[in-house]
CSV table of C-alpha atoms and ligand atoms in Angstrom, one decimal:
chain,number,residue,atom,x,y,z
A,23,MET,CA,-104.5,40.7,-59.4
A,24,VAL,CA,-104.7,39.5,-55.8
A,25,HIS,CA,-102.1,37.0,-54.8
A,26,CYS,CA,-102.1,37.1,-51.1
A,27,ALA,CA,-105.1,36.9,-48.7
A,28,VAL,CA,-103.1,38.1,-45.8
A,29,ASP,CA,-99.6,39.7,-45.8
A,30,MET,CA,-98.3,41.0,-42.4
A,31,LYS,CA,-94.9,42.4,-42.0
A,32,ASN,CA,-93.2,42.9,-38.6
A,33,VAL,CA,-96.5,43.4,-36.8
A,34,GLN,CA,-96.7,44.2,-33.1
A,35,TYR,CA,-99.7,44.8,-30.8
A,36,ARG,CA,-99.3,46.4,-27.4
A,37,TYR,CA,-102.4,46.5,-25.2
A,38,PRO,CA,-103.1,49.9,-23.5
A,39,ASP,CA,-101.7,48.5,-20.2
A,40,GLY,CA,-98.3,48.1,-21.9
A,41,HIS,CA,-98.4,44.3,-22.5
A,42,ILE,CA,-97.0,43.3,-25.9
A,43,ALA,CA,-99.3,40.4,-26.9
A,44,ILE,CA,-97.8,39.8,-30.3
A,45,ASP,CA,-94.5,41.0,-31.8
A,46,GLU,CA,-92.4,40.6,-34.9
A,47,ILE,CA,-95.1,38.8,-36.8
A,48,ASN,CA,-94.5,38.0,-40.4
A,49,PHE,CA,-97.5,36.1,-41.8
A,50,GLU,CA,-98.3,35.4,-45.4
A,51,VAL,CA,-101.4,33.4,-46.3
A,52,GLY,CA,-101.9,32.8,-50.0
A,53,LEU,CA,-105.3,32.9,-51.6
A,54,HIS,CA,-107.4,29.8,-51.0
A,55,GLU,CA,-104.8,28.5,-48.5
A,56,ARG,CA,-105.8,27.0,-45.2
A,57,ALA,CA,-103.6,28.1,-42.4
A,58,VAL,CA,-103.7,27.2,-38.8
A,59,ILE,CA,-102.2,29.1,-35.9
A,60,LEU,CA,-101.3,26.9,-33.0
A,61,GLY,CA,-100.5,28.2,-29.5
A,62,ALA,CA,-101.2,27.6,-25.9
A,63,ASN,CA,-103.4,29.8,-23.7
A,64,GLY,CA,-102.2,33.4,-23.7
A,65,ALA,CA,-99.9,32.8,-26.7
A,66,GLY,CA,-101.6,35.7,-28.6
A,67,LYS,CA,-103.9,33.9,-31.0
A,68,SER,CA,-107.0,35.9,-30.5
A,69,THR,CA,-105.1,39.2,-30.5
A,70,LEU,CA,-103.5,38.2,-33.8
A,71,LEU,CA,-106.8,37.3,-35.4
A,72,SER,CA,-108.4,40.6,-34.1
A,73,ILE,CA,-105.6,42.5,-35.9
A,74,ILE,CA,-106.1,40.6,-39.1
A,75,CYS,CA,-109.8,41.4,-39.1
A,76,GLY,CA,-109.2,45.1,-38.3
A,77,ILE,CA,-110.8,44.9,-34.8
A,78,LEU,CA,-107.5,45.9,-33.2
A,79,GLU,CA,-105.1,48.3,-34.9
A,80,ALA,CA,-101.4,47.1,-34.9
A,81,THR,CA,-99.0,49.3,-32.9
A,82,LYS,CA,-96.2,48.4,-35.4
A,83,GLY,CA,-95.8,47.0,-38.9
A,84,THR,CA,-98.0,46.7,-42.0
A,85,ILE,CA,-100.9,44.5,-42.9
A,86,LYS,CA,-102.3,43.8,-46.4
A,87,ILE,CA,-105.6,42.1,-46.8
A,88,LEU,CA,-106.3,40.8,-50.3
A,89,ASN,CA,-103.4,42.9,-51.5
A,90,GLU,CA,-104.6,46.2,-50.1
A,91,GLU,CA,-103.1,47.8,-47.1
A,92,LEU,CA,-105.4,47.8,-44.1
A,93,THR,CA,-105.8,51.3,-42.6
A,94,ALA,CA,-108.1,52.9,-40.1
A,95,LYS,CA,-109.9,54.5,-43.1
A,96,ASN,CA,-110.6,51.4,-45.1
A,97,VAL,CA,-111.1,48.9,-42.3
A,98,HIS,CA,-114.9,49.0,-42.7
A,99,GLU,CA,-114.8,48.0,-46.4
A,100,PHE,CA,-113.1,44.8,-45.3
A,101,ARG,CA,-115.7,43.8,-42.8
A,102,ALA,CA,-117.8,41.9,-45.3
A,103,ARG,CA,-114.8,40.3,-47.0
A,104,ILE,CA,-113.1,38.9,-44.0
A,105,GLY,CA,-115.3,37.2,-41.4
A,106,LEU,CA,-114.2,36.4,-37.9
A,107,VAL,CA,-115.9,33.8,-35.8
A,108,PHE,CA,-115.1,34.9,-32.3
A,109,GLN,CA,-113.8,32.6,-29.6
A,110,GLU,CA,-116.7,33.6,-27.3
A,111,PRO,CA,-120.0,33.3,-29.2
A,112,ASP,CA,-121.6,35.7,-26.8
A,113,ASN,CA,-119.5,38.5,-28.4
A,114,GLN,CA,-121.2,37.7,-31.7
A,115,LEU,CA,-124.9,37.2,-30.8
A,116,PHE,CA,-126.9,40.2,-29.6
A,117,MET,CA,-130.2,40.3,-31.4
A,118,PRO,CA,-133.6,39.1,-30.0
A,119,THR,CA,-133.7,36.0,-32.2
A,120,LEU,CA,-131.2,33.8,-33.9
A,121,TRP,CA,-132.7,34.6,-37.3
A,122,GLU,CA,-132.2,38.3,-36.7
A,123,ASP,CA,-128.7,37.8,-35.6
A,124,ILE,CA,-127.8,35.9,-38.8
A,125,ALA,CA,-129.7,38.4,-41.0
A,126,PHE,CA,-127.9,41.4,-39.4
A,127,GLY,CA,-124.8,41.3,-41.6
A,128,PRO,CA,-126.6,40.6,-44.9
A,129,LEU,CA,-129.1,43.4,-44.1
A,130,ASN,CA,-126.3,45.9,-43.5
A,131,MET,CA,-124.8,44.9,-46.9
A,132,GLY,CA,-127.9,46.3,-48.5
A,133,LEU,CA,-129.2,43.0,-49.9
A,134,THR,CA,-132.9,42.5,-50.9
A,135,ASP,CA,-135.2,40.8,-48.5
A,136,LYS,CA,-135.2,37.7,-50.8
A,137,GLU,CA,-131.4,37.5,-50.7
A,138,VAL,CA,-131.3,38.0,-47.0
A,139,ASN,CA,-133.9,35.2,-46.5
A,140,GLN,CA,-132.0,32.9,-48.7
A,141,ARG,CA,-128.7,33.6,-47.0
A,142,VAL,CA,-130.1,33.2,-43.5
A,143,ASP,CA,-131.9,29.9,-44.4
A,144,GLU,CA,-128.8,28.5,-46.0
A,145,ALA,CA,-126.5,29.5,-43.1
A,146,LEU,CA,-128.9,28.0,-40.6
A,147,LYS,CA,-129.1,24.7,-42.6
A,148,VAL,CA,-125.3,24.5,-42.8
A,149,VAL,CA,-124.9,24.7,-39.1
A,150,GLY,CA,-128.0,22.5,-38.4
A,151,LEU,CA,-129.9,25.1,-36.4
A,152,SER,CA,-132.9,25.8,-38.7
A,153,HIS,CA,-135.3,24.5,-36.0
A,154,LEU,CA,-134.0,27.1,-33.5
A,155,LYS,CA,-134.3,30.2,-35.7
A,156,GLU,CA,-136.9,31.9,-33.6
A,157,LYS,CA,-135.1,31.4,-30.3
A,158,PRO,CA,-133.3,34.2,-28.4
A,159,PRO,CA,-129.6,33.4,-28.8
A,160,HIS,CA,-129.0,33.6,-25.0
A,161,HIS,CA,-131.3,30.6,-24.7
A,162,LEU,CA,-129.1,28.4,-26.8
A,163,SER,CA,-126.6,25.9,-25.4
A,164,VAL,CA,-122.9,26.9,-25.6
A,165,GLY,CA,-122.3,24.5,-28.5
A,166,GLU,CA,-125.4,25.8,-30.3
A,167,LYS,CA,-124.2,29.4,-29.8
A,168,LYS,CA,-120.9,28.5,-31.3
A,169,ARG,CA,-122.6,27.1,-34.4
A,170,ALA,CA,-124.9,30.2,-34.5
A,171,ALA,CA,-121.9,32.5,-34.4
A,172,ILE,CA,-120.4,30.5,-37.4
A,173,ALA,CA,-123.7,31.0,-39.2
A,174,THR,CA,-123.7,34.8,-38.7
A,175,VAL,CA,-120.3,34.9,-40.5
A,176,LEU,CA,-121.2,32.4,-43.3
A,177,ALA,CA,-124.2,34.5,-44.2
A,178,MET,CA,-121.9,37.3,-45.1
A,179,ARG,CA,-120.1,35.0,-47.6
A,180,PRO,CA,-116.7,36.4,-46.8
A,181,GLU,CA,-113.6,35.8,-49.0
A,182,ILE,CA,-111.5,35.1,-45.9
A,183,LEU,CA,-112.9,33.1,-43.0
A,184,VAL,CA,-111.2,33.3,-39.7
A,185,PHE,CA,-112.0,31.0,-36.8
A,186,ASP,CA,-110.9,31.4,-33.2
A,187,GLU,CA,-111.1,28.1,-31.4
A,188,PRO,CA,-114.0,26.8,-33.6
A,189,THR,CA,-114.3,23.4,-31.9
A,190,ALA,CA,-114.3,24.6,-28.3
A,191,HIS,CA,-117.6,23.5,-26.6
A,192,MET,CA,-118.5,21.2,-29.5
A,193,ASP,CA,-119.5,17.6,-28.9
A,194,PRO,CA,-117.8,14.9,-30.9
A,195,ARG,CA,-120.5,14.6,-33.6
A,196,THR,CA,-120.7,18.4,-34.1
A,197,ARG,CA,-116.9,18.6,-34.1
A,198,ASN,CA,-116.7,15.9,-36.9
A,199,GLU,CA,-119.4,17.6,-38.9
A,200,PHE,CA,-117.7,20.9,-38.5
A,201,VAL,CA,-114.4,19.6,-39.8
A,202,LYS,CA,-116.2,17.9,-42.8
A,203,PHE,CA,-118.1,21.1,-43.4
A,204,LEU,CA,-114.9,23.2,-43.5
A,205,SER,CA,-113.3,20.8,-46.0
A,206,LYS,CA,-116.4,21.0,-48.2
A,207,LEU,CA,-116.6,24.8,-48.0
A,208,HIS,CA,-112.9,25.1,-48.9
A,209,SER,CA,-113.1,22.7,-51.8
A,210,GLU,CA,-116.3,24.2,-53.3
A,211,GLY,CA,-115.5,27.8,-52.8
A,212,ASN,CA,-112.6,30.2,-53.3
A,213,LEU,CA,-112.2,30.6,-49.6
A,214,THR,CA,-109.1,31.3,-47.6
A,215,ILE,CA,-109.4,29.9,-44.1
A,216,ILE,CA,-107.4,30.9,-41.1
A,217,THR,CA,-108.0,29.0,-37.8
A,218,ALA,CA,-106.5,29.5,-34.4
A,219,THR,CA,-106.6,26.5,-32.1
A,220,HIS,CA,-105.0,24.3,-29.6
A,221,ASP,CA,-107.1,21.3,-30.7
A,222,VAL,CA,-104.2,19.7,-32.5
A,223,ASN,CA,-106.1,16.6,-33.5
A,224,ILE,CA,-108.3,18.5,-36.1
A,225,VAL,CA,-105.3,20.4,-37.6
A,226,PRO,CA,-104.4,17.8,-40.3
A,227,LEU,CA,-108.0,17.8,-41.4
A,228,ILE,CA,-108.4,21.6,-41.7
A,229,ALA,CA,-105.0,23.1,-42.7
A,230,ASP,CA,-102.3,22.9,-45.2
A,231,ARG,CA,-99.8,25.1,-43.3
A,232,ALA,CA,-99.3,25.6,-39.6
A,233,TYR,CA,-97.7,28.4,-37.6
A,234,VAL,CA,-96.7,28.0,-34.0
A,235,LEU,CA,-97.2,31.0,-31.7
A,236,TYR,CA,-95.3,31.2,-28.5
A,237,GLU,CA,-95.4,34.3,-26.2
A,238,GLY,CA,-96.6,36.4,-29.0
A,239,LYS,CA,-94.0,35.4,-31.7
A,240,PHE,CA,-94.0,32.7,-34.4
A,241,ILE,CA,-91.4,30.2,-33.4
A,242,GLU,CA,-92.0,27.8,-36.4
A,243,ALA,CA,-93.9,27.6,-39.6
A,244,GLY,CA,-94.3,24.7,-42.1
A,245,SER,CA,-96.5,22.0,-43.4
A,246,VAL,CA,-98.6,20.3,-40.8
A,247,ALA,CA,-96.4,17.2,-41.0
A,248,GLU,CA,-93.3,19.2,-40.5
A,249,ILE,CA,-94.7,21.0,-37.5
A,250,PHE,CA,-96.0,17.8,-35.8
A,251,SER,CA,-92.7,16.0,-36.4
A,252,ASN,CA,-90.9,18.6,-34.3
A,253,ALA,CA,-91.9,17.4,-30.8
A,254,LYS,CA,-89.2,19.5,-29.0
A,255,MET,CA,-90.5,22.7,-30.6
A,256,LEU,CA,-94.1,21.8,-29.7
A,257,GLU,CA,-93.1,21.2,-26.1
A,258,LYS,CA,-91.5,24.6,-25.9
A,259,ALA,CA,-94.8,26.1,-27.1
A,260,HIS,CA,-96.7,24.0,-24.5
A,261,LEU,CA,-98.4,21.9,-27.1
A,262,THR,CA,-98.4,18.2,-27.8
A,263,PRO,CA,-98.6,16.5,-31.1
A,264,PRO,CA,-101.9,14.8,-32.1
A,265,ILE,CA,-102.5,11.4,-30.5
A,266,LEU,CA,-101.9,9.7,-33.9
A,267,THR,CA,-98.5,11.3,-34.2
A,268,GLN,CA,-97.6,10.3,-30.7
A,269,LEU,CA,-98.6,6.7,-31.4
A,270,PHE,CA,-96.6,6.6,-34.6
A,271,LEU,CA,-93.5,8.1,-33.0
A,272,ASN,CA,-93.8,5.6,-30.1
A,273,THR,CA,-94.2,2.7,-32.5
A,274,ILE,CA,-91.2,3.5,-34.7
A,275,LYS,CA,-89.0,3.0,-31.6
A,276,HIS,CA,-90.0,-0.7,-31.8
A,277,VAL,CA,-90.6,-1.0,-35.6
A,278,PRO,CA,-87.6,0.9,-37.1
A,279,GLN,CA,-88.6,0.0,-40.7
A,280,MET,CA,-91.4,2.5,-40.3
A,281,VAL,CA,-89.1,5.4,-39.9
A,282,HIS,CA,-89.1,6.1,-43.6
A,283,GLU,CA,-92.9,6.4,-43.8
A,284,PRO,CA,-94.5,9.8,-43.8
A,285,LEU,CA,-96.2,10.8,-40.6
A,286,PRO,CA,-99.8,9.5,-40.8
A,287,MET,CA,-102.2,12.5,-40.8
A,288,THR,CA,-105.5,10.6,-40.7
A,289,LEU,CA,-106.9,7.5,-39.0
A,290,ALA,CA,-107.1,5.8,-42.4
A,291,GLU,CA,-103.4,6.5,-43.1
A,292,ALA,CA,-102.4,5.3,-39.6
A,293,SER,CA,-104.5,2.1,-40.0
A,294,SER,CA,-102.9,1.1,-43.3
A,295,LEU,CA,-99.4,1.7,-41.8
A,296,PHE,CA,-100.1,-0.4,-38.8
A,297,GLN,CA,-101.5,-3.1,-41.0
A,298,LYS,CA,-98.5,-3.0,-43.2
A,299,TYR,CA,-95.8,-3.2,-40.5
A,300,CYS,CA,-97.5,-4.6,-37.4
A,301,LYS,CA,-99.4,-7.4,-39.3
A,302,ILE,CA,-102.7,-6.6,-37.8
A,303,PRO,CA,-105.3,-8.9,-39.3
A,304,THR,CA,-107.9,-7.2,-41.4
B,402,ATP,N1,-107.3,43.8,-23.0
B,402,ATP,C1,-106.1,43.3,-22.6
B,402,ATP,N2,-105.2,44.0,-21.9
B,402,ATP,C2,-104.0,43.6,-21.6
B,402,ATP,N3,-103.5,42.3,-21.9
B,402,ATP,C3,-104.4,41.5,-22.6
B,402,ATP,C4,-105.7,42.0,-23.0
B,402,ATP,N4,-106.3,40.9,-23.6
B,402,ATP,C5,-105.4,39.9,-23.7
B,402,ATP,N5,-104.2,40.3,-23.0
B,402,ATP,C6,-103.0,39.5,-22.8
B,402,ATP,O1,-102.5,39.2,-24.1
B,402,ATP,C7,-102.0,37.9,-24.2
B,402,ATP,C8,-102.5,37.2,-25.4
B,402,ATP,O2,-103.9,37.0,-25.2
B,402,ATP,P1,-104.8,36.3,-26.3
B,402,ATP,O3,-106.2,36.3,-25.8
B,402,ATP,O4,-104.5,36.8,-27.6
B,402,ATP,O5,-104.3,34.8,-26.1
B,402,ATP,P2,-104.8,33.4,-26.8
B,402,ATP,O6,-103.6,32.8,-27.5
B,402,ATP,O7,-105.9,33.7,-27.7
B,402,ATP,O8,-105.2,32.6,-25.5
B,402,ATP,P3,-106.4,31.5,-25.3
B,402,ATP,O9,-105.9,30.2,-25.9
B,402,ATP,O10,-106.6,31.4,-23.9
B,402,ATP,O11,-107.6,32.0,-26.0
B,402,ATP,C9,-102.3,37.2,-22.8
B,402,ATP,O12,-101.1,37.2,-22.0
B,402,ATP,C10,-103.4,38.1,-22.2
B,402,ATP,O13,-103.3,38.1,-20.8
B,403,MG,MG1,-107.9,33.2,-27.6
């Protein structure tokens, strides 16, 4: 029986030029959990995700995916079970048309034409790009490419979904839709979702647990509320808490009764707190 989606022990990755990009990583993600890796530019997020997905081979430590040790021999078997949406969509799109790009994975899985068609249509619909299916991917806008890259992975129906900076280049509406879509995907399916980002404002909406990466090492792990309450640690990692958290922390300096309230994670939670303590008329 599978208990852990990802189980990394003392993992290190040293690039060929000698740079150790991640080190002493212990990372356990339970099945159906939503984990987020927070870290500034260069912290090692993309390197870590590439190791989890078997694109880079760790130079130290052990990695289990869905309870099986990841080795050079079995890495290909995991390709359909763990899907990485790359930070740069150009690394994921290489076929003459968008349709072919999304069909590429399912075709390689040996599915029938009918199943491939179904999967491609569904993935295109989910990301709202059905109308662009005949276009060459290099003619898409950056935000559209990002959504297209997500579709190529969704069509594989992986058990673990891994996103590297998913909201980069997305406009506000697309970003909101993406966050909603991720929640829906998680609540409907048996998916484990790992996301690396420095877009702290989306974190409460897409994750249960957060890990802070700083210079290649995890310096903190905890619930999203625990992580965002620790302003000093975030500062060390060159991150700032979400704007809602900052507003709450500033307000409790003037409204000390609020100090016992849990950190608001959504706009709705923050609004009801401010109505309760600051007597904002409704
Ligand atoms: N091919 C490479 N060879 C040597 N060093 C590399 C290589 N790729 C990345 N690095 C270094 O490894 C470190 C981690 O890079 P990585 O891309 O994992 O960071 P990141 O957290 O994803 O950053 P960003 O937020 O900018 O995407 C950086 O210091 C980077 O310069
Ligand atoms: Mg990166």
